[in-house]
Amino acid sequence: MSVLPRLLALLGCVLAATLAGAATPRIAYLDLDVTLDPQSRRLSATARLTAPGEFRFTLHDTLTVQAAFIDGQPAAVGAAHLRGTFREWRIAAPQGAALRIEYGGTLPALDRALDHRGVLGALPPMASDAGSFLHSGSGWYPRPAAFFSYRVRLSLPAEQRGLVAGRLIAEELPRDARGRYLATFEFEHPADGIDLMAGPYVVREKLVPRRDAPPLRLRTYFYRNLDALADAYLEDSRRYIELYSEQIGAYPFTGFSIVASPLPTGFGMPTLTYIGAEVLKLPFIRATSLGHEVLHNWWGNGVYADYATGNWSEGLTTFMADYFYKERDSAAAAREIRLGWLRDFAAVPAGSHQPLSAFRSRVHGAEAAVGYGKAAMVFFMLRDAIGEDAFQRGIRLFWAQHRFKVASWDDLRAAFEQAAGRPLQPFFEQWLQRTGGPVLDIAQAEGHIANGKTTLALTLTQTAPPYALRVPVEIITANRSETRWIDLDRERQVATLELDALPEGVRLDPDLRLWRVLAREQLPPILRQWIIARAPRLAIVSPGADLGLAAQTLAQHFFEKPAHTIGPGIPSGDGEPTLIVGLEPDVDATLARLGLPPRPAQLAGRGSAQVWTVQNGEDRAPIAVISARDAASLTALLRPLPHYGAQSYLVFDDSRAIERGVWPAPGRLIAVTRVKPL
Ligand SMILES: [Zn+2]
């Protein structure tokens, strides 16, 4: 599976939910008839609801209330001044009266220029022939309450299909080109908004029989050019729903749809996901992101996060989706993703650290490092602490107890305490409420042999104030290694282990099972450090106009900031990441002249181009190398290379990566000193 981190970043899951406080949402009901003509962008709608007393609601400024009725009688409507792009409307009605509101207008055109950051901002309701997206927070319907259930009847031109989250209860296909597509959806659980999507979609469907429930309706709403992918998306969705139904509890809805977006979105709503059409073509979307979005039907859209006390849903979803798939692949792949979390955490600037309990949603990288990475790691450490069985029981209990309710980190803790049969307050307290993480070290390792017994005295240290930790320590002898877990809850502590033989050395947490500040030697250099460098430098070490041009063009694609070209002399010492580009013999000669480690043996002689980061110690500028057979081999890297920021080395055959990886960095081996008895 290829991992393309830059594109993964497009898929910020935006759960529209802002479910503040209340443990049990109050349920209002909205009945909506919507007619949308994407070409003219005309929306006309009728809303029916029960008046809560005077009803105040906001609509986008392109929409106007045309008429209102209270218990069937025409009613006066008041409108306030525009606030931003929203206007507040008021209807004075007795509590419990039946309200009918007729409204409409011409929506803004779909803004095709929005990039993946733009779509994370506040979007207006937008319409176009190519696709319409009426975001739940864009003021396209009168919101009856913070939480409400709804029914939406949607009417579209013959060539358009559309949907909102919920159960499809009626559908009528157009009889001819002038007919209308009609579909009715019902959402019976508490929703905090309605997202409407429409487009010139081809709908594919798969009905999956279920025990004790009506068949599951899986659908793709894809553009015609994506049609060949529909079957695979439907089958993978079925697989993910089955997987999580077994792990957690029955899928809580009656259907799931994958909807192509004309914008670079990656949104997960209940019963559907809305993903950019270009992104849907990428193989890792089905392998990872689709499962993540399916799982949000349990975590986030099935149990709602209590935003006031912190959003746990991204961490649990990341752990049970993205991380779980890696763990299923291999232990090495799982370690690599943990290393990625710890590396992102190490890159958070001092002063930007926030406790996990403060995470609401992703806006900046620093928040993602905590809200996704640290949170997922907390679930990983929790499973280490209470065991796989108790963890699985806790997950199922949490789901059974909080289905369609707002739940907090405290509710999660209570479920896991019940499953594990022991208190977990200190564990959750330290990982949720504290910022940063401990720095851990083995200060001393002394072996003793006395009276035929071998003992090892390990002095472990951590920064103050101390965490309560179980620290895995690898004990390495000549022909094997084993892991011992040591309790550490002070700044400095000596643990004595009985062993069969005196070990050669020990390593602290080489597998990266603890959330902590990593030592530099555990952070192998990866290409992202060059990609995002503020003042990167480029050294072209081979002659020739063709090669020079190819190297410059590649550098423009690779670095986010313009690179400063330097001579092949490569001055050291100012710390700016430098990229050496050249033909194989010139690269080898340059490395030798600079006294740098030679071309890694595992890459030598392979493919048409090799890329690697040089592990050259703390005091020299970070150096990465691109070594190519010829100028064309460099040009072949233009598109693929920027997607491999998470790697330390790659071998390319033209534009295809045939080998890649991160340099092993198990951490410092601490030699065991033998202490003779006096
Ligand atoms: Zn998510």
XYZ file of N, CA, C and O and ligand atoms in Angstrom, residues 11-15 266 268 292-293 296 299 313-315 317-318 322 372, ligand 1:
73
model
N -7.564 14.946 4.108
C -8.746 14.279 4.627
C -8.984 14.620 6.082
O -9.117 13.763 6.901
N -8.973 15.896 6.397
C -9.325 16.287 7.758
C -10.772 15.927 7.965
O -11.627 16.355 7.222
N -11.027 15.115 8.964
C -12.416 14.716 9.175
C -13.122 15.849 9.858
O -12.753 16.223 10.944
N -14.099 16.380 9.236
C -14.844 17.429 9.890
C -16.186 16.853 10.303
O -17.021 16.550 9.487
N -16.298 16.637 11.578
C -17.595 16.246 12.088
C -18.284 17.549 12.429
O -17.772 18.338 13.196
N -12.949 15.838 2.597
C -12.855 14.505 3.170
C -13.705 14.504 4.420
O -13.190 14.458 5.515
N -16.769 13.174 6.975
C -17.538 12.020 7.422
C -18.799 12.505 8.095
O -18.739 13.234 9.067
N -11.669 4.599 8.063
C -11.725 5.650 9.089
C -13.106 6.321 9.073
O -13.736 6.492 10.120
N -13.579 6.670 7.874
C -14.877 7.354 7.783
C -16.033 6.423 8.151
O -16.999 6.842 8.787
N -16.342 6.276 11.884
C -16.957 7.455 12.504
C -18.470 7.292 12.679
O -19.086 8.054 13.416
N -17.995 6.118 16.243
C -17.315 7.113 17.096
C -17.430 8.505 16.482
O -16.780 8.813 15.503
N -13.045 11.233 19.885
C -13.486 10.385 18.771
C -12.422 10.259 17.676
O -12.302 9.216 17.045
N -11.619 11.312 17.437
C -10.582 11.193 16.399
C -9.498 10.206 16.827
O -9.004 9.421 16.020
N -9.118 10.254 18.107
C -8.083 9.347 18.586
C -8.528 7.897 18.541
O -7.788 7.017 18.090
N -10.894 6.623 16.689
C -11.079 6.238 15.292
C -9.727 5.991 14.622
O -9.556 5.013 13.885
N -8.757 6.847 14.883
C -7.416 6.651 14.319
C -6.812 5.338 14.825
O -6.203 4.581 14.063
N -6.867 3.579 11.084
C -5.531 3.779 10.502
C -4.472 2.891 11.175
O -3.690 2.209 10.511
N -5.076 13.535 17.329
C -5.056 12.266 16.600
C -3.942 11.366 17.149
O -4.193 10.266 17.613
Zn -11.675 11.391 11.596
